[in-house]
Amino acid sequence: MRIGVLTGGGDVPGLNAAIRAVARRAYQLGWEVMGVRKGWAGMVSGEIEPLTPDQVSGILHIGGTILGASRTNPLKRPQDMQACLDNFEKFGLDALVAIGGDDTLSVALGLYERGAKVVGIPKTMDNDVAETEYCIGFDTAVSTVVDALDKLHTTASAHHRVIVVEVMGRDAGWVATMGGLAGGADLIMIPEVPMSLEQAAEHVRRRWDRGKQFSIIVVAEGARIPEIVAKEEDLGERDDFGHVRLDRRGIGETVAREIERRTGFESRCVVLGHLQRGGSPSVFDRVLATRFGVGAVELIQVGKFGYMVALKANKIVPVPLRDALAYNRTVDLELYHLAEIFY
Ligand code: F6P
C-alpha cells in the first residue's frame, strides 16, 4: 500500500503534526508514504517524493509545513485535473490524504468524483469548514490574537487610546469572536453581524461616559461595515480560487481613523496579519492534528474515500466531503452575544 499526503492553501501551525501522524500511522501498518510538494501544484507537476521516517521526526512542534503549500486550483483547468489523476497513477498512489481548508478540499472532492481515492483533513485558521467543530490551526491563531490583545491592553490603557486590532478569518468571524472573547475586547466587528462606523463610535463614546478611557476593538478583515462596503473599490486580482486579498481593504486603519474623527479619541490600528499563522502549534492543535492524521489513515483502511475526518462532540468522525463543502460555517452567534456582555 502506498499513500500520498499534501498540504494546500494557507499554512497554519499543526500541519507538520498532521503530516507526522499520517506518516507514522501508515508506517505502523507497513505502508509507504509519498510527500506531495506545494499542495495541488505538486500533484499537477509531479513533485512527489518518498516521505521517510527521518523526515517526519522532530516536526510535531514546528509551524509551517515541511511539504510546502500553494493556492493552486487544478479545478480551473481540465488538463490540470487530468495531470493529478495521471500522477496518482504514475507514482503508484493507492490513496491520497489532502490536508486543507474548503479550497483544497474542493479539489479533493473533484478528484474523488473522477475516481481517485482521496480523503481529507480540515485545516484553516478561519475555522469555517462545515461539519467539524474545529479545524487545525484555528486554536493557535486565536492564541496569538489573545496574546496580542493582552499586550495591547496595557498600552491602550496607559495612553487612553482606542486600539483597533485587525485579524484574519476571511468571511467568518471565528478568529475575531473567540479572540475577542478570550482577550477581553471592548467591541468585536465581524462579517456575520453588520455594524456601522457610527455605531462603533457611539459605543466608544458610551464607554468613555462610563469612565472607560480606553477601548480595544477587534475587527475581522471581512467585517461588514455598511459605510465601507458601499464605497469599496475593486480589491484587485483574485487568486486561483476566486478570493480577493482582504488585507487590501485596510479595514482596521479605516475604523481607527473614523473612530478618531467621530469621537476625538486618539486611535491606533494594529494589523496582526500573518503573525496569526506563525509559531508552534498549541496543545489543542497538536492533539487535534494527531487525531485527524491517524483518523485519516483509518478512513483509508476502511475504504471511506470522498470523506474527511471531523471533530464532533470531541469525537473524530467521518463526514462526506460533499457535506463539509456544502456551506461556509459562520460564527456561533451565541458566542458573539456572550462577548457583548463584557463590552
Ligand atoms: O484562509 C486563511 C487566511 O489566513 C485568511 O484568513 C486570509 O484572508 C488569507 O488566508 C490570507 O492569504 P494569503 O496568505 O494568501 O495572504
PDB file of C-alpha atoms in Angstrom, residues 8-297:
ATOM      1  CA  GLY A   8      -2.801  23.047   0.464  1.00  0.00           C
ATOM      2  CA  GLY A   9      -3.921  26.652   0.965  1.00  0.00           C
ATOM      3  CA  GLY A  10      -2.580  28.976   3.653  1.00  0.00           C
ATOM      4  CA  ASP A  11      -0.220  27.321   6.117  1.00  0.00           C
ATOM      5  CA  VAL A  12      -1.059  27.029   9.813  1.00  0.00           C
ATOM      6  CA  PRO A  13       0.747  25.630  12.848  1.00  0.00           C
ATOM      7  CA  GLY A  14      -0.247  21.978  13.248  1.00  0.00           C
ATOM      8  CA  LEU A  15       0.245  20.916   9.632  1.00  0.00           C
ATOM      9  CA  ASN A  16       3.509  19.161  10.463  1.00  0.00           C
ATOM     10  CA  ALA A  17       1.842  17.414  13.381  1.00  0.00           C
ATOM     11  CA  ALA A  18      -0.806  16.113  10.958  1.00  0.00           C
ATOM     12  CA  ILE A  19       1.762  15.007   8.354  1.00  0.00           C
ATOM     13  CA  ARG A  20       3.700  13.200  11.094  1.00  0.00           C
ATOM     14  CA  ALA A  21       0.554  11.459  12.346  1.00  0.00           C
ATOM     15  CA  VAL A  22      -0.487  10.322   8.860  1.00  0.00           C
ATOM     16  CA  ALA A  23       3.011   9.019   8.125  1.00  0.00           C
ATOM     17  CA  ARG A  24       3.646   7.359  11.495  1.00  0.00           C
ATOM     18  CA  ARG A  25       0.310   5.507  11.477  1.00  0.00           C
ATOM     19  CA  ALA A  26       0.896   4.450   7.870  1.00  0.00           C
ATOM     20  CA  TYR A  27       4.432   3.156   8.616  1.00  0.00           C
ATOM     21  CA  GLN A  28       2.984   1.213  11.534  1.00  0.00           C
ATOM     22  CA  LEU A  29       0.669  -0.535   9.069  1.00  0.00           C
ATOM     23  CA  GLY A  30       3.622  -1.295   6.800  1.00  0.00           C
ATOM     24  CA  TRP A  31       2.591   1.257   4.163  1.00  0.00           C
ATOM     25  CA  GLU A  32       4.788   3.526   2.100  1.00  0.00           C
ATOM     26  CA  VAL A  33       4.220   7.289   2.268  1.00  0.00           C
ATOM     27  CA  MET A  34       4.857   9.822  -0.509  1.00  0.00           C
ATOM     28  CA  GLY A  35       5.029  13.562   0.130  1.00  0.00           C
ATOM     29  CA  VAL A  36       3.411  15.797  -2.484  1.00  0.00           C
ATOM     30  CA  ARG A  37       5.180  19.182  -2.573  1.00  0.00           C
ATOM     31  CA  LYS A  38       3.408  22.561  -2.613  1.00  0.00           C
ATOM     32  CA  GLY A  39      -0.170  21.338  -2.352  1.00  0.00           C
ATOM     33  CA  TRP A  40      -2.054  20.698  -5.580  1.00  0.00           C
ATOM     34  CA  ALA A  41       0.762  22.357  -7.559  1.00  0.00           C
ATOM     35  CA  GLY A  42       2.929  19.316  -6.798  1.00  0.00           C
ATOM     36  CA  MET A  43       0.171  16.914  -7.737  1.00  0.00           C
ATOM     37  CA  VAL A  44      -0.146  18.650 -11.116  1.00  0.00           C
ATOM     38  CA  SER A  45       3.596  18.836 -11.787  1.00  0.00           C
ATOM     39  CA  GLY A  46       4.514  15.500 -10.235  1.00  0.00           C
ATOM     40  CA  GLU A  47       6.675  16.848  -7.416  1.00  0.00           C
ATOM     41  CA  ILE A  48       6.106  13.716  -5.377  1.00  0.00           C
ATOM     42  CA  GLU A  49       8.816  12.002  -3.351  1.00  0.00           C
ATOM     43  CA  PRO A  50       9.048   9.351  -0.669  1.00  0.00           C
ATOM     44  CA  LEU A  51       8.490  10.703   2.824  1.00  0.00           C
ATOM     45  CA  THR A  52      10.856   8.920   5.164  1.00  0.00           C
ATOM     46  CA  PRO A  53      10.588   8.334   8.929  1.00  0.00           C
ATOM     47  CA  ASP A  54      13.574  10.656   9.345  1.00  0.00           C
ATOM     48  CA  GLN A  55      11.765  13.487   7.577  1.00  0.00           C
ATOM     49  CA  VAL A  56       8.759  13.305   9.867  1.00  0.00           C
ATOM     50  CA  SER A  57      10.824  13.027  13.018  1.00  0.00           C
ATOM     51  CA  GLY A  58      11.089  16.080  15.289  1.00  0.00           C
ATOM     52  CA  ILE A  59       8.456  18.137  13.438  1.00  0.00           C
ATOM     53  CA  LEU A  60       5.487  17.887  15.819  1.00  0.00           C
ATOM     54  CA  HIS A  61       6.079  21.302  17.352  1.00  0.00           C
ATOM     55  CA  ILE A  62       7.237  23.168  14.255  1.00  0.00           C
ATOM     56  CA  GLY A  63       4.919  25.624  12.447  1.00  0.00           C
ATOM     57  CA  GLY A  64       4.566  25.788   8.661  1.00  0.00           C
ATOM     58  CA  THR A  65       4.655  22.606   6.602  1.00  0.00           C
ATOM     59  CA  ILE A  66       7.630  20.502   5.563  1.00  0.00           C
ATOM     60  CA  LEU A  67       5.780  19.763   2.312  1.00  0.00           C
ATOM     61  CA  GLY A  68       5.188  23.389   1.335  1.00  0.00           C
ATOM     62  CA  ALA A  69       1.789  24.738   0.308  1.00  0.00           C
ATOM     63  CA  SER A  70       0.163  26.667  -2.548  1.00  0.00           C
ATOM     64  CA  ARG A  71      -3.169  28.061  -3.614  1.00  0.00           C
ATOM     65  CA  THR A  72      -3.075  26.242  -6.966  1.00  0.00           C
ATOM     66  CA  ASN A  73      -6.540  25.167  -8.117  1.00  0.00           C
ATOM     67  CA  PRO A  74      -6.495  22.341 -10.687  1.00  0.00           C
ATOM     68  CA  LEU A  75     -10.302  22.543 -10.950  1.00  0.00           C
ATOM     69  CA  LYS A  76      -9.799  25.641 -13.100  1.00  0.00           C
ATOM     70  CA  ARG A  77      -8.165  23.698 -15.894  1.00  0.00           C
ATOM     71  CA  PRO A  78      -9.319  20.234 -17.049  1.00  0.00           C
ATOM     72  CA  GLN A  79      -5.740  19.401 -18.093  1.00  0.00           C
ATOM     73  CA  ASP A  80      -4.560  20.025 -14.511  1.00  0.00           C
ATOM     74  CA  MET A  81      -7.189  17.687 -13.080  1.00  0.00           C
ATOM     75  CA  GLN A  82      -6.078  15.114 -15.625  1.00  0.00           C
ATOM     76  CA  ALA A  83      -2.444  15.668 -14.617  1.00  0.00           C
ATOM     77  CA  CYS A  84      -3.386  14.986 -10.973  1.00  0.00           C
ATOM     78  CA  LEU A  85      -5.084  11.726 -11.983  1.00  0.00           C
ATOM     79  CA  ASP A  86      -2.123  10.762 -14.197  1.00  0.00           C
ATOM     80  CA  ASN A  87       0.331  11.410 -11.365  1.00  0.00           C
ATOM     81  CA  PHE A  88      -1.805   9.352  -8.994  1.00  0.00           C
ATOM     82  CA  GLU A  89      -1.230   6.501 -11.408  1.00  0.00           C
ATOM     83  CA  LYS A  90       2.379   7.308 -12.281  1.00  0.00           C
ATOM     84  CA  PHE A  91       3.516   7.411  -8.639  1.00  0.00           C
ATOM     85  CA  GLY A  92       1.528   4.318  -7.749  1.00  0.00           C
ATOM     86  CA  LEU A  93      -0.622   6.031  -5.129  1.00  0.00           C
ATOM     87  CA  ASP A  94      -3.334   3.820  -3.673  1.00  0.00           C
ATOM     88  CA  ALA A  95      -4.798   6.789  -1.799  1.00  0.00           C
ATOM     89  CA  LEU A  96      -4.143  10.436  -1.023  1.00  0.00           C
ATOM     90  CA  VAL A  97      -4.631  12.486   2.159  1.00  0.00           C
ATOM     91  CA  ALA A  98      -5.378  16.141   1.342  1.00  0.00           C
ATOM     92  CA  ILE A  99      -4.923  18.476   4.298  1.00  0.00           C
ATOM     93  CA  GLY A 100      -6.529  21.871   3.769  1.00  0.00           C
ATOM     94  CA  GLY A 101      -9.460  24.235   4.001  1.00  0.00           C
ATOM     95  CA  ASP A 102     -12.524  24.389   1.794  1.00  0.00           C
ATOM     96  CA  ASP A 103     -10.487  25.278  -1.319  1.00  0.00           C
ATOM     97  CA  THR A 104      -8.074  22.357  -1.013  1.00  0.00           C
ATOM     98  CA  LEU A 105     -10.884  20.005  -0.028  1.00  0.00           C
ATOM     99  CA  SER A 106     -12.981  21.063  -3.041  1.00  0.00           C
ATOM    100  CA  VAL A 107     -10.194  19.777  -5.302  1.00  0.00           C
ATOM    101  CA  ALA A 108     -10.056  16.576  -3.227  1.00  0.00           C
ATOM    102  CA  LEU A 109     -13.785  16.131  -3.849  1.00  0.00           C
ATOM    103  CA  GLY A 110     -13.340  16.852  -7.570  1.00  0.00           C
ATOM    104  CA  LEU A 111     -10.673  14.159  -7.840  1.00  0.00           C
ATOM    105  CA  TYR A 112     -12.764  11.702  -5.836  1.00  0.00           C
ATOM    106  CA  GLU A 113     -15.654  12.296  -8.221  1.00  0.00           C
ATOM    107  CA  ARG A 114     -13.283  11.452 -11.055  1.00  0.00           C
ATOM    108  CA  GLY A 115     -12.397   8.130  -9.462  1.00  0.00           C
ATOM    109  CA  ALA A 116      -9.376   8.972  -7.247  1.00  0.00           C
ATOM    110  CA  LYS A 117      -9.168   7.555  -3.726  1.00  0.00           C
ATOM    111  CA  VAL A 118      -8.899  10.701  -1.659  1.00  0.00           C
ATOM    112  CA  VAL A 119      -9.612  11.535   1.994  1.00  0.00           C
ATOM    113  CA  GLY A 120      -9.413  14.935   3.676  1.00  0.00           C
ATOM    114  CA  ILE A 121      -8.275  16.597   6.880  1.00  0.00           C
ATOM    115  CA  PRO A 122      -9.736  20.051   7.663  1.00  0.00           C
ATOM    116  CA  LYS A 123      -7.268  22.800   8.477  1.00  0.00           C
ATOM    117  CA  THR A 124      -7.746  26.524   8.367  1.00  0.00           C
ATOM    118  CA  MET A 125      -7.236  29.317  10.831  1.00  0.00           C
ATOM    119  CA  ASP A 126     -10.609  30.661   9.602  1.00  0.00           C
ATOM    120  CA  ASN A 127     -12.329  27.602  11.201  1.00  0.00           C
ATOM    121  CA  ASP A 128     -15.076  27.787   8.596  1.00  0.00           C
ATOM    122  CA  VAL A 129     -15.158  24.261   7.143  1.00  0.00           C
ATOM    123  CA  ALA A 130     -18.657  22.876   7.667  1.00  0.00           C
ATOM    124  CA  GLU A 131     -19.463  19.762   9.688  1.00  0.00           C
ATOM    125  CA  THR A 132     -16.473  19.984  12.015  1.00  0.00           C
ATOM    126  CA  GLU A 133     -16.293  21.971  15.224  1.00  0.00           C
ATOM    127  CA  TYR A 134     -12.597  22.696  14.801  1.00  0.00           C
ATOM    128  CA  CYS A 135     -10.038  22.860  12.026  1.00  0.00           C
ATOM    129  CA  ILE A 136      -6.290  22.517  12.571  1.00  0.00           C
ATOM    130  CA  GLY A 137      -4.632  25.906  13.103  1.00  0.00           C
ATOM    131  CA  PHE A 138      -7.567  27.856  14.484  1.00  0.00           C
ATOM    132  CA  ASP A 139      -6.716  27.404  18.143  1.00  0.00           C
ATOM    133  CA  THR A 140      -3.112  28.528  17.685  1.00  0.00           C
ATOM    134  CA  ALA A 141      -4.149  31.549  15.621  1.00  0.00           C
ATOM    135  CA  VAL A 142      -6.635  32.622  18.289  1.00  0.00           C
ATOM    136  CA  SER A 143      -3.986  32.194  20.985  1.00  0.00           C
ATOM    137  CA  THR A 144      -1.766  34.584  19.040  1.00  0.00           C
ATOM    138  CA  VAL A 145      -4.613  37.095  18.871  1.00  0.00           C
ATOM    139  CA  VAL A 146      -5.216  36.807  22.607  1.00  0.00           C
ATOM    140  CA  ASP A 147      -1.534  37.248  23.355  1.00  0.00           C
ATOM    141  CA  ALA A 148      -1.565  40.432  21.247  1.00  0.00           C
ATOM    142  CA  LEU A 149      -4.715  41.733  22.972  1.00  0.00           C
ATOM    143  CA  ASP A 150      -3.152  41.171  26.403  1.00  0.00           C
ATOM    144  CA  LYS A 151      -0.156  43.244  25.335  1.00  0.00           C
ATOM    145  CA  LEU A 152      -2.208  45.953  23.659  1.00  0.00           C
ATOM    146  CA  HIS A 153      -4.442  46.430  26.718  1.00  0.00           C
ATOM    147  CA  THR A 154      -1.607  47.889  28.767  1.00  0.00           C
ATOM    148  CA  THR A 155      -0.515  50.430  26.176  1.00  0.00           C
ATOM    149  CA  ALA A 156      -4.117  51.382  25.309  1.00  0.00           C
ATOM    150  CA  SER A 157      -4.816  51.934  28.974  1.00  0.00           C
ATOM    151  CA  ALA A 158      -1.593  53.901  29.592  1.00  0.00           C
ATOM    152  CA  HIS A 159      -2.335  56.332  26.743  1.00  0.00           C
ATOM    153  CA  HIS A 160      -6.149  56.372  26.992  1.00  0.00           C
ATOM    154  CA  ARG A 161      -6.392  55.330  23.393  1.00  0.00           C
ATOM    155  CA  VAL A 162      -8.611  53.290  21.161  1.00  0.00           C
ATOM    156  CA  ILE A 163      -6.659  50.420  19.612  1.00  0.00           C
ATOM    157  CA  VAL A 164      -8.209  48.675  16.645  1.00  0.00           C
ATOM    158  CA  VAL A 165      -6.836  45.175  16.060  1.00  0.00           C
ATOM    159  CA  GLU A 166      -7.436  43.737  12.587  1.00  0.00           C
ATOM    160  CA  VAL A 167      -7.493  39.948  12.457  1.00  0.00           C
ATOM    161  CA  MET A 168      -7.832  37.404   9.641  1.00  0.00           C
ATOM    162  CA  GLY A 169     -10.647  34.919   9.116  1.00  0.00           C
ATOM    163  CA  ARG A 170     -11.903  35.655   5.597  1.00  0.00           C
ATOM    164  CA  ASP A 171     -15.746  35.601   5.530  1.00  0.00           C
ATOM    165  CA  ALA A 172     -16.150  34.102   9.005  1.00  0.00           C
ATOM    166  CA  GLY A 173     -15.814  35.867  12.339  1.00  0.00           C
ATOM    167  CA  TRP A 174     -14.441  32.944  14.348  1.00  0.00           C
ATOM    168  CA  VAL A 175     -10.975  34.371  14.970  1.00  0.00           C
ATOM    169  CA  ALA A 176     -12.327  37.819  15.903  1.00  0.00           C
ATOM    170  CA  THR A 177     -15.091  36.459  18.132  1.00  0.00           C
ATOM    171  CA  MET A 178     -13.111  33.815  20.015  1.00  0.00           C
ATOM    172  CA  GLY A 179     -10.022  36.036  20.183  1.00  0.00           C
ATOM    173  CA  GLY A 180     -12.085  38.989  21.374  1.00  0.00           C
ATOM    174  CA  LEU A 181     -13.967  36.891  23.895  1.00  0.00           C
ATOM    175  CA  ALA A 182     -10.810  35.406  25.394  1.00  0.00           C
ATOM    176  CA  GLY A 183      -8.841  38.648  25.144  1.00  0.00           C
ATOM    177  CA  GLY A 184     -11.487  40.901  26.702  1.00  0.00           C
ATOM    178  CA  ALA A 185     -12.224  43.019  23.613  1.00  0.00           C
ATOM    179  CA  ASP A 186     -14.454  46.043  24.147  1.00  0.00           C
ATOM    180  CA  LEU A 187     -16.088  45.673  20.723  1.00  0.00           C
ATOM    181  CA  ILE A 188     -15.933  42.993  18.025  1.00  0.00           C
ATOM    182  CA  MET A 189     -16.808  43.649  14.385  1.00  0.00           C
ATOM    183  CA  ILE A 190     -17.397  40.577  12.211  1.00  0.00           C
ATOM    184  CA  PRO A 191     -18.809  39.684   8.782  1.00  0.00           C
ATOM    185  CA  GLU A 192     -21.856  37.945  10.278  1.00  0.00           C
ATOM    186  CA  VAL A 193     -23.091  40.986  12.228  1.00  0.00           C
ATOM    187  CA  PRO A 194     -23.041  44.221  10.198  1.00  0.00           C
ATOM    188  CA  MET A 195     -22.163  47.276  12.290  1.00  0.00           C
ATOM    189  CA  SER A 196     -21.838  50.867  11.108  1.00  0.00           C
ATOM    190  CA  LEU A 197     -18.900  53.140  11.912  1.00  0.00           C
ATOM    191  CA  GLU A 198     -21.327  55.403  13.752  1.00  0.00           C
ATOM    192  CA  GLN A 199     -22.485  52.517  15.941  1.00  0.00           C
ATOM    193  CA  ALA A 200     -18.856  51.707  16.757  1.00  0.00           C
ATOM    194  CA  ALA A 201     -18.071  55.361  17.521  1.00  0.00           C
ATOM    195  CA  GLU A 202     -21.164  55.688  19.690  1.00  0.00           C
ATOM    196  CA  HIS A 203     -20.109  52.585  21.619  1.00  0.00           C
ATOM    197  CA  VAL A 204     -16.690  54.121  22.338  1.00  0.00           C
ATOM    198  CA  ARG A 205     -18.337  57.374  23.488  1.00  0.00           C
ATOM    199  CA  ARG A 206     -20.645  55.453  25.814  1.00  0.00           C
ATOM    200  CA  ARG A 207     -17.692  53.589  27.302  1.00  0.00           C
ATOM    201  CA  TRP A 208     -15.963  56.905  27.941  1.00  0.00           C
ATOM    202  CA  ASP A 209     -19.098  58.179  29.688  1.00  0.00           C
ATOM    203  CA  ARG A 210     -18.933  55.103  31.912  1.00  0.00           C
ATOM    204  CA  GLY A 211     -15.375  56.042  32.846  1.00  0.00           C
ATOM    205  CA  LYS A 212     -13.629  53.621  30.467  1.00  0.00           C
ATOM    206  CA  GLN A 213     -10.892  55.745  28.996  1.00  0.00           C
ATOM    207  CA  PHE A 214      -9.571  53.222  26.520  1.00  0.00           C
ATOM    208  CA  SER A 215     -11.066  50.657  24.172  1.00  0.00           C
ATOM    209  CA  ILE A 216      -9.777  47.622  22.338  1.00  0.00           C
ATOM    210  CA  ILE A 217     -11.741  46.933  19.164  1.00  0.00           C
ATOM    211  CA  VAL A 218     -11.236  43.672  17.271  1.00  0.00           C
ATOM    212  CA  VAL A 219     -12.143  43.948  13.602  1.00  0.00           C
ATOM    213  CA  ALA A 220     -12.300  40.922  11.317  1.00  0.00           C
ATOM    214  CA  GLU A 221     -10.700  41.562   7.922  1.00  0.00           C
ATOM    215  CA  GLY A 222     -14.043  40.663   6.317  1.00  0.00           C
ATOM    216  CA  ALA A 223     -16.231  42.721   8.693  1.00  0.00           C
ATOM    217  CA  ARG A 224     -19.441  44.114   7.163  1.00  0.00           C
ATOM    218  CA  ILE A 225     -19.367  47.827   7.795  1.00  0.00           C
ATOM    219  CA  PRO A 226     -22.063  49.381   5.573  1.00  0.00           C
ATOM    220  CA  GLU A 227     -20.273  52.737   5.002  1.00  0.00           C
ATOM    221  CA  ILE A 228     -17.099  50.917   3.932  1.00  0.00           C
ATOM    222  CA  VAL A 229     -18.787  48.215   1.859  1.00  0.00           C
ATOM    223  CA  ALA A 230     -20.747  50.862  -0.057  1.00  0.00           C
ATOM    224  CA  LYS A 231     -17.592  52.714  -1.088  1.00  0.00           C
ATOM    225  CA  GLU A 232     -15.339  49.728  -1.574  1.00  0.00           C
ATOM    226  CA  GLU A 233     -13.487  49.611  -4.845  1.00  0.00           C
ATOM    227  CA  ASP A 234     -12.269  46.559  -6.690  1.00  0.00           C
ATOM    228  CA  LEU A 235      -9.728  44.887  -4.416  1.00  0.00           C
ATOM    229  CA  GLY A 236      -7.687  43.704  -7.355  1.00  0.00           C
ATOM    230  CA  GLU A 237      -6.660  40.330  -8.653  1.00  0.00           C
ATOM    231  CA  ARG A 238      -8.306  37.184  -7.377  1.00  0.00           C
ATOM    232  CA  ASP A 239      -6.395  34.036  -6.514  1.00  0.00           C
ATOM    233  CA  ASP A 240      -6.957  30.692  -8.252  1.00  0.00           C
ATOM    234  CA  PHE A 241      -9.976  30.026  -6.033  1.00  0.00           C
ATOM    235  CA  GLY A 242     -11.541  33.426  -6.754  1.00  0.00           C
ATOM    236  CA  HIS A 243     -10.668  35.085  -3.429  1.00  0.00           C
ATOM    237  CA  VAL A 244      -9.657  38.730  -3.208  1.00  0.00           C
ATOM    238  CA  ARG A 245      -6.980  39.802  -0.720  1.00  0.00           C
ATOM    239  CA  LEU A 246      -8.970  41.084   2.236  1.00  0.00           C
ATOM    240  CA  ASP A 247      -5.906  42.741   3.782  1.00  0.00           C
ATOM    241  CA  ARG A 248      -6.178  45.216   0.889  1.00  0.00           C
ATOM    242  CA  ARG A 249      -9.423  46.562   2.413  1.00  0.00           C
ATOM    243  CA  GLY A 250      -7.306  48.172   5.127  1.00  0.00           C
ATOM    244  CA  ILE A 251     -10.384  47.932   7.293  1.00  0.00           C
ATOM    245  CA  GLY A 252      -8.596  48.236  10.642  1.00  0.00           C
ATOM    246  CA  GLU A 253      -6.957  51.503   9.604  1.00  0.00           C
ATOM    247  CA  THR A 254     -10.258  52.905   8.306  1.00  0.00           C
ATOM    248  CA  VAL A 255     -12.070  52.008  11.524  1.00  0.00           C
ATOM    249  CA  ALA A 256      -9.321  53.599  13.667  1.00  0.00           C
ATOM    250  CA  ARG A 257      -9.285  56.772  11.582  1.00  0.00           C
ATOM    251  CA  GLU A 258     -13.077  57.094  11.576  1.00  0.00           C
ATOM    252  CA  ILE A 259     -13.413  56.453  15.320  1.00  0.00           C
ATOM    253  CA  GLU A 260     -10.835  59.168  15.990  1.00  0.00           C
ATOM    254  CA  ARG A 261     -12.586  61.587  13.606  1.00  0.00           C
ATOM    255  CA  ARG A 262     -16.035  60.910  15.032  1.00  0.00           C
ATOM    256  CA  THR A 263     -15.164  60.775  18.760  1.00  0.00           C
ATOM    257  CA  GLY A 264     -11.996  62.822  19.084  1.00  0.00           C
ATOM    258  CA  PHE A 265     -10.320  59.940  20.981  1.00  0.00           C
ATOM    259  CA  GLU A 266      -6.817  59.166  19.844  1.00  0.00           C
ATOM    260  CA  SER A 267      -6.803  55.865  17.940  1.00  0.00           C
ATOM    261  CA  ARG A 268      -4.256  53.429  16.570  1.00  0.00           C
ATOM    262  CA  CYS A 269      -4.509  50.338  14.378  1.00  0.00           C
ATOM    263  CA  VAL A 270      -2.549  47.074  14.622  1.00  0.00           C
ATOM    264  CA  VAL A 271      -2.849  44.534  11.808  1.00  0.00           C
ATOM    265  CA  LEU A 272      -1.873  41.092  13.099  1.00  0.00           C
ATOM    266  CA  GLY A 273      -1.701  39.596   9.591  1.00  0.00           C
ATOM    267  CA  HIS A 274       0.407  36.515   9.018  1.00  0.00           C
ATOM    268  CA  LEU A 275       1.708  36.501  12.596  1.00  0.00           C
ATOM    269  CA  GLN A 276      -1.543  34.622  13.253  1.00  0.00           C
ATOM    270  CA  ARG A 277      -0.289  31.761  11.091  1.00  0.00           C
ATOM    271  CA  GLY A 278       3.133  31.504  12.726  1.00  0.00           C
ATOM    272  CA  GLY A 279       4.726  29.896  15.745  1.00  0.00           C
ATOM    273  CA  SER A 280       4.406  26.495  17.353  1.00  0.00           C
ATOM    274  CA  PRO A 281       1.034  24.758  17.398  1.00  0.00           C
ATOM    275  CA  SER A 282      -0.938  24.919  20.642  1.00  0.00           C
ATOM    276  CA  VAL A 283      -1.582  21.779  22.684  1.00  0.00           C
ATOM    277  CA  PHE A 284      -5.103  21.655  21.238  1.00  0.00           C
ATOM    278  CA  ASP A 285      -3.847  21.845  17.640  1.00  0.00           C
ATOM    279  CA  ARG A 286      -1.135  19.222  18.217  1.00  0.00           C
ATOM    280  CA  VAL A 287      -3.655  16.794  19.655  1.00  0.00           C
ATOM    281  CA  LEU A 288      -6.287  17.585  17.015  1.00  0.00           C
ATOM    282  CA  ALA A 289      -3.778  17.212  14.171  1.00  0.00           C
ATOM    283  CA  THR A 290      -2.558  13.924  15.614  1.00  0.00           C
ATOM    284  CA  ARG A 291      -6.084  12.568  15.978  1.00  0.00           C
ATOM    285  CA  PHE A 292      -7.047  13.788  12.490  1.00  0.00           C
ATOM    286  CA  GLY A 293      -3.882  12.314  10.914  1.00  0.00           C
ATOM    287  CA  VAL A 294      -4.412   8.881  12.438  1.00  0.00           C
ATOM    288  CA  GLY A 295      -8.147   9.119  11.682  1.00  0.00           C
ATOM    289  CA  ALA A 296      -7.461   9.862   8.002  1.00  0.00           C
ATOM    290  CA  VAL A 297      -5.325   6.730   7.672  1.00  0.00           C
TER     291      VAL A 297
END
